[in-house]
Amino acid sequence: MTQIDPPSLQLQLSEAATRSKVDASISGISVNDVLAAAAQIERAPRDAASRERQEQESAGQRAVSRAQIAALSRLRPIDRATASPENVLPPVRAQIQRRTTRPTPSGNDQLAAPPQPSLDVAGFGQDLHQALSGSVQGYTMRLRRNGQNIYTLQWNWARRPGDGQRGWNPDRRMNIASVSKFITAVAMVDLLDRRNIDPDTPIAQWLPAYWTRGANVDDITFEMLMTHSSGLANSGSTDFATMRQLVAGGVTSNLPTSFNYENTNFGLQRILIATVGGYVGRNLNLGPVGLNDSVWNAATTAAYRDYVEKNVFAPAGVTNAGFGKSANTAIAYAFNGGSGWNSGNLSWRAGSGGWHLSVDEILDVAATYRYTGKIVSQGEAASAIANRYGFDGRWATTMGFVYHKNGSWREQADCPVGQRQEQSLLLLLPDNMEMALLVNSPVGPNCTFLRGVVQQILLDNIVAPDS
């Protein structure tokens, strides 16, 4: 049977009374903003839902052994264009300077704090490059302490010569996939703080009024969405109709659940940022469910983008960010090269994924959120991070907790030959450090889990002080 596409929102809102009703129900965005968002959303691929499920299925924690990392390190670049002139490689590894002493506090009756385990930054960088240089098409990584750059790696092509010849560097943007969830959580924490709403508050009163709320949905809180403990499951999708149906289906009464990664949790936050933020009145109802879904989908996408731009990106100095690609944006490849894959405009993933940022921009947001008080207070940010809002979890290390958020967007399911992929990773570390990493291919021929590679290398480069 031939699939017939629904009328575009442009056509549906050409009727004056309908357009007027929408205009009366929105604030801070215009009907033209809604139509512009709809035009981008309507270009979503037909397999959008299955792509999101692929992304969700690949998000779980998977350990990577030292033996696997050693195998990656033995790979040599193949089918690769001339090395990018922008490459920044690890310096020769220096002898580790262990932190063995601390300044003695003033006063004869005080003792100096004992030395603590710390990260061998140079060793971490060298081992990471050794593992990735032959196993990925290209990457860039930057590590900061107290907001200042302390280590940078950039390797090979973000766009191979046949696709525009752009080398990797920390300013190069790429689809950051689910690291976008960290951005959404920062926006949500900021909005709740501005509205004096506790994260433990149920979300029900801000959901679209025309939605049916199933069993126990009235017990879902903002915090449950930000920590993947809402009970919403088995979707993987941020398609508007799918989210509406999932809410109508209800959830377990045993809330909060344990961590269960679900894209819908962050798609719903895009809707809530629009309603709690005053952009869209929750009583907006145009009658037919399909028309309602289309208008709400576009309006909440426009509202979400506006809120993030003004209240997250602007304080961090990030400008002109979006969900699509330019001629300078990285694209995806197989680990050993070949032709590139442009994953397109990902506005339809707003809230859960799709932002295109550079490692420097990711780190700028993280540092602004964590240290400056320009988004929320430092105490509020520290509490949100400790509660893992927008993170996949945390690793307990000898130097303290490391909070992690990874992202992945791939062309095909599983790991067939020629799989093309975009990958991202953000770490918030002790000692006021942050790391961001972008990779524009799978890791090796077996699509080794990037976060697991970084985790093992990080753990292997935490050094204990001399006794």
PDB file of C-alpha atoms in Angstrom, residues 101-326:
ATOM      1  CA  THR A 101      53.148  16.856  49.205  1.00  0.00           C
ATOM      2  CA  ARG A 102      50.703  19.608  49.983  1.00  0.00           C
ATOM      3  CA  PRO A 103      51.423  23.046  51.445  1.00  0.00           C
ATOM      4  CA  THR A 104      51.420  23.000  55.203  1.00  0.00           C
ATOM      5  CA  PRO A 105      48.556  25.095  56.590  1.00  0.00           C
ATOM      6  CA  SER A 106      49.459  27.983  58.857  1.00  0.00           C
ATOM      7  CA  GLY A 107      49.652  27.193  62.556  1.00  0.00           C
ATOM      8  CA  ASN A 108      51.935  24.673  64.201  1.00  0.00           C
ATOM      9  CA  ASP A 109      49.070  22.500  65.388  1.00  0.00           C
ATOM     10  CA  GLN A 110      47.679  21.799  61.887  1.00  0.00           C
ATOM     11  CA  LEU A 111      48.682  18.953  59.619  1.00  0.00           C
ATOM     12  CA  ALA A 112      48.837  19.101  55.843  1.00  0.00           C
ATOM     13  CA  ALA A 113      46.075  17.247  54.033  1.00  0.00           C
ATOM     14  CA  PRO A 114      47.271  13.849  52.851  1.00  0.00           C
ATOM     15  CA  PRO A 115      48.088  13.584  49.135  1.00  0.00           C
ATOM     16  CA  GLN A 116      45.260  12.225  46.990  1.00  0.00           C
ATOM     17  CA  PRO A 117      45.154  10.020  43.893  1.00  0.00           C
ATOM     18  CA  SER A 118      45.134  12.079  40.694  1.00  0.00           C
ATOM     19  CA  LEU A 119      44.902  11.691  36.949  1.00  0.00           C
ATOM     20  CA  ASP A 120      48.099  11.315  34.950  1.00  0.00           C
ATOM     21  CA  VAL A 121      46.842  13.649  32.232  1.00  0.00           C
ATOM     22  CA  ALA A 122      49.686  13.026  29.787  1.00  0.00           C
ATOM     23  CA  GLY A 123      49.425   9.267  30.224  1.00  0.00           C
ATOM     24  CA  PHE A 124      45.660   9.363  29.708  1.00  0.00           C
ATOM     25  CA  GLY A 125      46.061  11.375  26.510  1.00  0.00           C
ATOM     26  CA  GLN A 126      48.778   9.180  25.087  1.00  0.00           C
ATOM     27  CA  ASP A 127      46.923   5.949  25.833  1.00  0.00           C
ATOM     28  CA  LEU A 128      43.688   7.349  24.393  1.00  0.00           C
ATOM     29  CA  HIS A 129      45.385   8.389  21.166  1.00  0.00           C
ATOM     30  CA  GLN A 130      47.130   5.043  20.877  1.00  0.00           C
ATOM     31  CA  ALA A 131      43.765   3.275  21.158  1.00  0.00           C
ATOM     32  CA  LEU A 132      41.896   5.572  18.757  1.00  0.00           C
ATOM     33  CA  SER A 133      44.381   6.665  16.118  1.00  0.00           C
ATOM     34  CA  GLY A 134      44.117   3.422  14.111  1.00  0.00           C
ATOM     35  CA  SER A 135      40.585   2.450  15.117  1.00  0.00           C
ATOM     36  CA  VAL A 136      38.524   5.522  14.216  1.00  0.00           C
ATOM     37  CA  GLN A 137      38.217   7.802  11.205  1.00  0.00           C
ATOM     38  CA  GLY A 138      38.981  10.895  13.285  1.00  0.00           C
ATOM     39  CA  TYR A 139      38.383  12.542  16.635  1.00  0.00           C
ATOM     40  CA  THR A 140      39.046  15.498  18.877  1.00  0.00           C
ATOM     41  CA  MET A 141      39.353  15.539  22.660  1.00  0.00           C
ATOM     42  CA  ARG A 142      39.902  18.340  25.116  1.00  0.00           C
ATOM     43  CA  LEU A 143      40.483  18.191  28.865  1.00  0.00           C
ATOM     44  CA  ARG A 144      40.091  21.231  31.096  1.00  0.00           C
ATOM     45  CA  ARG A 145      40.755  22.072  34.726  1.00  0.00           C
ATOM     46  CA  ASN A 146      39.068  25.059  36.349  1.00  0.00           C
ATOM     47  CA  GLY A 147      37.780  26.015  32.916  1.00  0.00           C
ATOM     48  CA  GLN A 148      41.275  26.182  31.409  1.00  0.00           C
ATOM     49  CA  ASN A 149      42.555  23.892  28.655  1.00  0.00           C
ATOM     50  CA  ILE A 150      45.166  21.454  29.934  1.00  0.00           C
ATOM     51  CA  TYR A 151      45.272  18.823  27.171  1.00  0.00           C
ATOM     52  CA  THR A 152      44.120  18.651  23.548  1.00  0.00           C
ATOM     53  CA  LEU A 153      44.118  15.942  20.904  1.00  0.00           C
ATOM     54  CA  GLN A 154      42.852  16.254  17.346  1.00  0.00           C
ATOM     55  CA  TRP A 155      43.271  13.573  14.727  1.00  0.00           C
ATOM     56  CA  ASN A 156      42.507  13.173  11.067  1.00  0.00           C
ATOM     57  CA  TRP A 157      39.432  14.211   9.128  1.00  0.00           C
ATOM     58  CA  ALA A 158      36.054  15.487  10.251  1.00  0.00           C
ATOM     59  CA  ARG A 159      35.269  15.582   6.521  1.00  0.00           C
ATOM     60  CA  ARG A 160      37.560  13.636   4.235  1.00  0.00           C
ATOM     61  CA  PRO A 161      39.009  15.451   1.189  1.00  0.00           C
ATOM     62  CA  GLY A 162      36.252  14.128  -1.063  1.00  0.00           C
ATOM     63  CA  ASP A 163      33.595  15.521   1.297  1.00  0.00           C
ATOM     64  CA  GLY A 164      34.997  19.013   1.809  1.00  0.00           C
ATOM     65  CA  GLN A 165      38.376  18.444   3.518  1.00  0.00           C
ATOM     66  CA  ARG A 166      37.818  19.594   7.090  1.00  0.00           C
ATOM     67  CA  GLY A 167      40.250  18.474   9.779  1.00  0.00           C
ATOM     68  CA  TRP A 168      39.268  17.817  13.361  1.00  0.00           C
ATOM     69  CA  ASN A 169      39.792  20.552  15.946  1.00  0.00           C
ATOM     70  CA  PRO A 170      38.053  21.528  19.207  1.00  0.00           C
ATOM     71  CA  ASP A 171      35.911  24.120  17.385  1.00  0.00           C
ATOM     72  CA  ARG A 172      34.534  21.596  14.874  1.00  0.00           C
ATOM     73  CA  ARG A 173      30.851  20.857  15.415  1.00  0.00           C
ATOM     74  CA  MET A 174      29.213  17.461  15.086  1.00  0.00           C
ATOM     75  CA  ASN A 175      25.898  15.911  16.031  1.00  0.00           C
ATOM     76  CA  ILE A 176      26.456  15.247  19.751  1.00  0.00           C
ATOM     77  CA  ALA A 177      23.515  12.806  19.850  1.00  0.00           C
ATOM     78  CA  SER A 178      22.472  12.020  23.418  1.00  0.00           C
ATOM     79  CA  VAL A 179      24.970  14.338  25.064  1.00  0.00           C
ATOM     80  CA  SER A 180      22.100  16.692  24.159  1.00  0.00           C
ATOM     81  CA  LYS A 181      20.327  15.205  27.189  1.00  0.00           C
ATOM     82  CA  PHE A 182      22.873  16.936  29.408  1.00  0.00           C
ATOM     83  CA  ILE A 183      21.973  20.233  27.680  1.00  0.00           C
ATOM     84  CA  THR A 184      18.263  19.538  28.255  1.00  0.00           C
ATOM     85  CA  ALA A 185      18.834  18.729  31.923  1.00  0.00           C
ATOM     86  CA  VAL A 186      20.758  21.985  32.415  1.00  0.00           C
ATOM     87  CA  ALA A 187      17.844  23.875  30.833  1.00  0.00           C
ATOM     88  CA  MET A 188      15.312  22.043  32.995  1.00  0.00           C
ATOM     89  CA  VAL A 189      17.244  22.652  36.215  1.00  0.00           C
ATOM     90  CA  ASP A 190      17.460  26.336  35.285  1.00  0.00           C
ATOM     91  CA  LEU A 191      13.744  26.611  34.490  1.00  0.00           C
ATOM     92  CA  LEU A 192      12.640  24.835  37.674  1.00  0.00           C
ATOM     93  CA  ASP A 193      14.901  27.121  39.674  1.00  0.00           C
ATOM     94  CA  ARG A 194      13.422  30.212  37.993  1.00  0.00           C
ATOM     95  CA  ARG A 195       9.869  28.990  38.660  1.00  0.00           C
ATOM     96  CA  ASN A 196      10.695  27.861  42.208  1.00  0.00           C
ATOM     97  CA  ILE A 197       9.506  24.332  41.387  1.00  0.00           C
ATOM     98  CA  ASP A 198      11.088  21.436  43.265  1.00  0.00           C
ATOM     99  CA  PRO A 199      12.386  18.642  40.974  1.00  0.00           C
ATOM    100  CA  ASP A 200      10.294  16.211  43.050  1.00  0.00           C
ATOM    101  CA  THR A 201       7.113  17.917  41.799  1.00  0.00           C
ATOM    102  CA  PRO A 202       4.830  15.783  39.582  1.00  0.00           C
ATOM    103  CA  ILE A 203       4.735  16.844  35.924  1.00  0.00           C
ATOM    104  CA  ALA A 204       1.038  16.101  35.244  1.00  0.00           C
ATOM    105  CA  GLN A 205      -0.295  19.656  35.484  1.00  0.00           C
ATOM    106  CA  TRP A 206       2.045  20.788  32.687  1.00  0.00           C
ATOM    107  CA  LEU A 207       1.342  18.027  30.164  1.00  0.00           C
ATOM    108  CA  PRO A 208      -0.932  18.882  27.202  1.00  0.00           C
ATOM    109  CA  ALA A 209      -4.522  18.908  28.454  1.00  0.00           C
ATOM    110  CA  TYR A 210      -5.796  16.850  25.503  1.00  0.00           C
ATOM    111  CA  TRP A 211      -3.535  13.932  26.477  1.00  0.00           C
ATOM    112  CA  THR A 212      -4.919  10.976  28.387  1.00  0.00           C
ATOM    113  CA  ARG A 213      -2.817  10.179  31.449  1.00  0.00           C
ATOM    114  CA  GLY A 214      -2.653   6.485  32.243  1.00  0.00           C
ATOM    115  CA  ALA A 215      -2.212   4.753  35.584  1.00  0.00           C
ATOM    116  CA  ASN A 216       0.347   6.347  37.904  1.00  0.00           C
ATOM    117  CA  VAL A 217       1.488   8.973  35.375  1.00  0.00           C
ATOM    118  CA  ASP A 218       0.348  11.617  37.863  1.00  0.00           C
ATOM    119  CA  ASP A 219       3.145  10.377  40.142  1.00  0.00           C
ATOM    120  CA  ILE A 220       5.963  10.976  37.633  1.00  0.00           C
ATOM    121  CA  THR A 221       8.192  13.864  38.699  1.00  0.00           C
ATOM    122  CA  PHE A 222      10.672  16.080  36.903  1.00  0.00           C
ATOM    123  CA  GLU A 223      13.489  14.307  38.717  1.00  0.00           C
ATOM    124  CA  MET A 224      12.299  10.919  37.494  1.00  0.00           C
ATOM    125  CA  LEU A 225      12.484  12.143  33.907  1.00  0.00           C
ATOM    126  CA  MET A 226      15.970  13.576  34.387  1.00  0.00           C
ATOM    127  CA  THR A 227      17.221  10.315  35.952  1.00  0.00           C
ATOM    128  CA  HIS A 228      15.451   7.788  33.685  1.00  0.00           C
ATOM    129  CA  SER A 229      13.423   6.426  36.606  1.00  0.00           C
ATOM    130  CA  SER A 230       9.896   7.396  35.459  1.00  0.00           C
ATOM    131  CA  GLY A 231       8.702   3.915  34.557  1.00  0.00           C
ATOM    132  CA  LEU A 232       8.242   4.948  30.916  1.00  0.00           C
ATOM    133  CA  ALA A 233       9.862   2.229  28.846  1.00  0.00           C
ATOM    134  CA  ASN A 234      10.028   0.172  25.671  1.00  0.00           C
ATOM    135  CA  SER A 235       9.677   3.078  23.280  1.00  0.00           C
ATOM    136  CA  GLY A 236      13.029   4.677  22.562  1.00  0.00           C
ATOM    137  CA  SER A 237      11.159   7.312  20.597  1.00  0.00           C
ATOM    138  CA  THR A 238      10.584  11.056  20.858  1.00  0.00           C
ATOM    139  CA  ASP A 239       7.927  10.942  18.131  1.00  0.00           C
ATOM    140  CA  PHE A 240       5.123  13.087  19.524  1.00  0.00           C
ATOM    141  CA  ALA A 241       2.279  10.627  18.968  1.00  0.00           C
ATOM    142  CA  THR A 242       4.359   7.812  20.431  1.00  0.00           C
ATOM    143  CA  MET A 243       5.081   9.832  23.575  1.00  0.00           C
ATOM    144  CA  ARG A 244       1.387  10.685  23.936  1.00  0.00           C
ATOM    145  CA  GLN A 245       0.466   7.016  23.629  1.00  0.00           C
ATOM    146  CA  LEU A 246       3.151   5.967  26.093  1.00  0.00           C
ATOM    147  CA  VAL A 247       1.780   8.400  28.675  1.00  0.00           C
ATOM    148  CA  ALA A 248      -1.740   7.103  28.052  1.00  0.00           C
ATOM    149  CA  GLY A 249      -0.504   3.562  28.668  1.00  0.00           C
ATOM    150  CA  GLY A 250       0.541   4.367  32.230  1.00  0.00           C
ATOM    151  CA  VAL A 251       3.471   3.217  34.312  1.00  0.00           C
ATOM    152  CA  THR A 252       4.187   0.990  37.274  1.00  0.00           C
ATOM    153  CA  SER A 253       3.063   2.084  40.715  1.00  0.00           C
ATOM    154  CA  ASN A 254       6.562   1.315  42.007  1.00  0.00           C
ATOM    155  CA  LEU A 255       8.084   4.743  41.360  1.00  0.00           C
ATOM    156  CA  PRO A 256      10.786   5.793  41.030  1.00  0.00           C
ATOM    157  CA  THR A 257      12.123   2.785  39.209  1.00  0.00           C
ATOM    158  CA  SER A 258      15.784   1.924  38.916  1.00  0.00           C
ATOM    159  CA  PHE A 259      17.667   3.588  36.048  1.00  0.00           C
ATOM    160  CA  ASN A 260      16.142   2.537  32.720  1.00  0.00           C
ATOM    161  CA  TYR A 261      17.408   4.556  29.755  1.00  0.00           C
ATOM    162  CA  GLU A 262      14.472   5.911  27.743  1.00  0.00           C
ATOM    163  CA  ASN A 263      14.559   8.694  25.145  1.00  0.00           C
ATOM    164  CA  THR A 264      10.938   9.584  25.888  1.00  0.00           C
ATOM    165  CA  ASN A 265      11.996  10.956  29.286  1.00  0.00           C
ATOM    166  CA  PHE A 266      13.880  13.750  27.549  1.00  0.00           C
ATOM    167  CA  GLY A 267      11.411  14.245  24.715  1.00  0.00           C
ATOM    168  CA  LEU A 268       8.837  14.979  27.411  1.00  0.00           C
ATOM    169  CA  GLN A 269      11.167  17.541  28.955  1.00  0.00           C
ATOM    170  CA  ARG A 270      11.119  19.457  25.670  1.00  0.00           C
ATOM    171  CA  ILE A 271       7.312  19.659  26.043  1.00  0.00           C
ATOM    172  CA  LEU A 272       7.570  20.663  29.712  1.00  0.00           C
ATOM    173  CA  ILE A 273      10.121  23.395  29.003  1.00  0.00           C
ATOM    174  CA  ALA A 274       7.518  24.829  26.601  1.00  0.00           C
ATOM    175  CA  THR A 275       4.596  24.680  29.047  1.00  0.00           C
ATOM    176  CA  VAL A 276       6.360  25.492  32.328  1.00  0.00           C
ATOM    177  CA  GLY A 277       8.295  28.195  30.468  1.00  0.00           C
ATOM    178  CA  GLY A 278       5.045  29.850  29.383  1.00  0.00           C
ATOM    179  CA  TYR A 279       5.598  29.375  25.656  1.00  0.00           C
ATOM    180  CA  VAL A 280       2.598  27.120  25.025  1.00  0.00           C
ATOM    181  CA  GLY A 281      -0.644  27.033  26.992  1.00  0.00           C
ATOM    182  CA  ARG A 282      -1.391  23.477  27.994  1.00  0.00           C
ATOM    183  CA  ASN A 283      -5.055  23.916  26.993  1.00  0.00           C
ATOM    184  CA  LEU A 284      -4.198  24.458  23.316  1.00  0.00           C
ATOM    185  CA  ASN A 285      -6.581  22.104  21.506  1.00  0.00           C
ATOM    186  CA  LEU A 286      -7.420  22.355  17.809  1.00  0.00           C
ATOM    187  CA  GLY A 287      -9.712  19.324  17.721  1.00  0.00           C
ATOM    188  CA  PRO A 288      -8.290  16.515  15.566  1.00  0.00           C
ATOM    189  CA  VAL A 289      -5.581  14.607  17.418  1.00  0.00           C
ATOM    190  CA  GLY A 290      -3.280  14.556  14.396  1.00  0.00           C
ATOM    191  CA  LEU A 291      -3.432  18.338  14.018  1.00  0.00           C
ATOM    192  CA  ASN A 292      -2.906  18.798  17.743  1.00  0.00           C
ATOM    193  CA  ASP A 293       0.138  16.543  17.665  1.00  0.00           C
ATOM    194  CA  SER A 294       1.646  18.380  14.679  1.00  0.00           C
ATOM    195  CA  VAL A 295       1.168  21.829  16.199  1.00  0.00           C
ATOM    196  CA  TRP A 296       2.334  20.797  19.646  1.00  0.00           C
ATOM    197  CA  ASN A 297       5.349  19.002  18.236  1.00  0.00           C
ATOM    198  CA  ALA A 298       6.494  22.041  16.255  1.00  0.00           C
ATOM    199  CA  ALA A 299       5.614  24.608  18.919  1.00  0.00           C
ATOM    200  CA  THR A 300       7.430  22.783  21.696  1.00  0.00           C
ATOM    201  CA  THR A 301      10.472  22.277  19.465  1.00  0.00           C
ATOM    202  CA  ALA A 302      10.603  26.016  18.709  1.00  0.00           C
ATOM    203  CA  ALA A 303      10.109  26.832  22.401  1.00  0.00           C
ATOM    204  CA  TYR A 304      12.780  24.382  23.550  1.00  0.00           C
ATOM    205  CA  ARG A 305      15.293  25.805  21.113  1.00  0.00           C
ATOM    206  CA  ASP A 306      14.527  29.361  22.193  1.00  0.00           C
ATOM    207  CA  TYR A 307      14.857  28.536  25.890  1.00  0.00           C
ATOM    208  CA  VAL A 308      18.150  26.680  25.508  1.00  0.00           C
ATOM    209  CA  GLU A 309      19.627  29.385  23.288  1.00  0.00           C
ATOM    210  CA  LYS A 310      18.756  32.176  25.731  1.00  0.00           C
ATOM    211  CA  ASN A 311      19.309  30.497  29.092  1.00  0.00           C
ATOM    212  CA  VAL A 312      21.985  27.830  28.519  1.00  0.00           C
ATOM    213  CA  PHE A 313      23.980  28.706  25.423  1.00  0.00           C
ATOM    214  CA  ALA A 314      24.024  32.507  25.764  1.00  0.00           C
ATOM    215  CA  PRO A 315      25.493  32.490  29.314  1.00  0.00           C
ATOM    216  CA  ALA A 316      28.154  30.047  28.077  1.00  0.00           C
ATOM    217  CA  GLY A 317      29.011  32.153  25.025  1.00  0.00           C
ATOM    218  CA  VAL A 318      27.695  29.570  22.540  1.00  0.00           C
ATOM    219  CA  THR A 319      26.106  31.179  19.492  1.00  0.00           C
ATOM    220  CA  ASN A 320      24.229  30.014  16.398  1.00  0.00           C
ATOM    221  CA  ALA A 321      23.952  26.406  17.539  1.00  0.00           C
ATOM    222  CA  GLY A 322      21.354  24.234  15.890  1.00  0.00           C
ATOM    223  CA  PHE A 323      20.237  20.776  14.853  1.00  0.00           C
ATOM    224  CA  GLY A 324      21.590  20.737  11.305  1.00  0.00           C
ATOM    225  CA  LYS A 325      24.868  20.659   9.443  1.00  0.00           C
ATOM    226  CA  SER A 326      26.874  23.169   7.453  1.00  0.00           C
TER     227      SER A 326
END
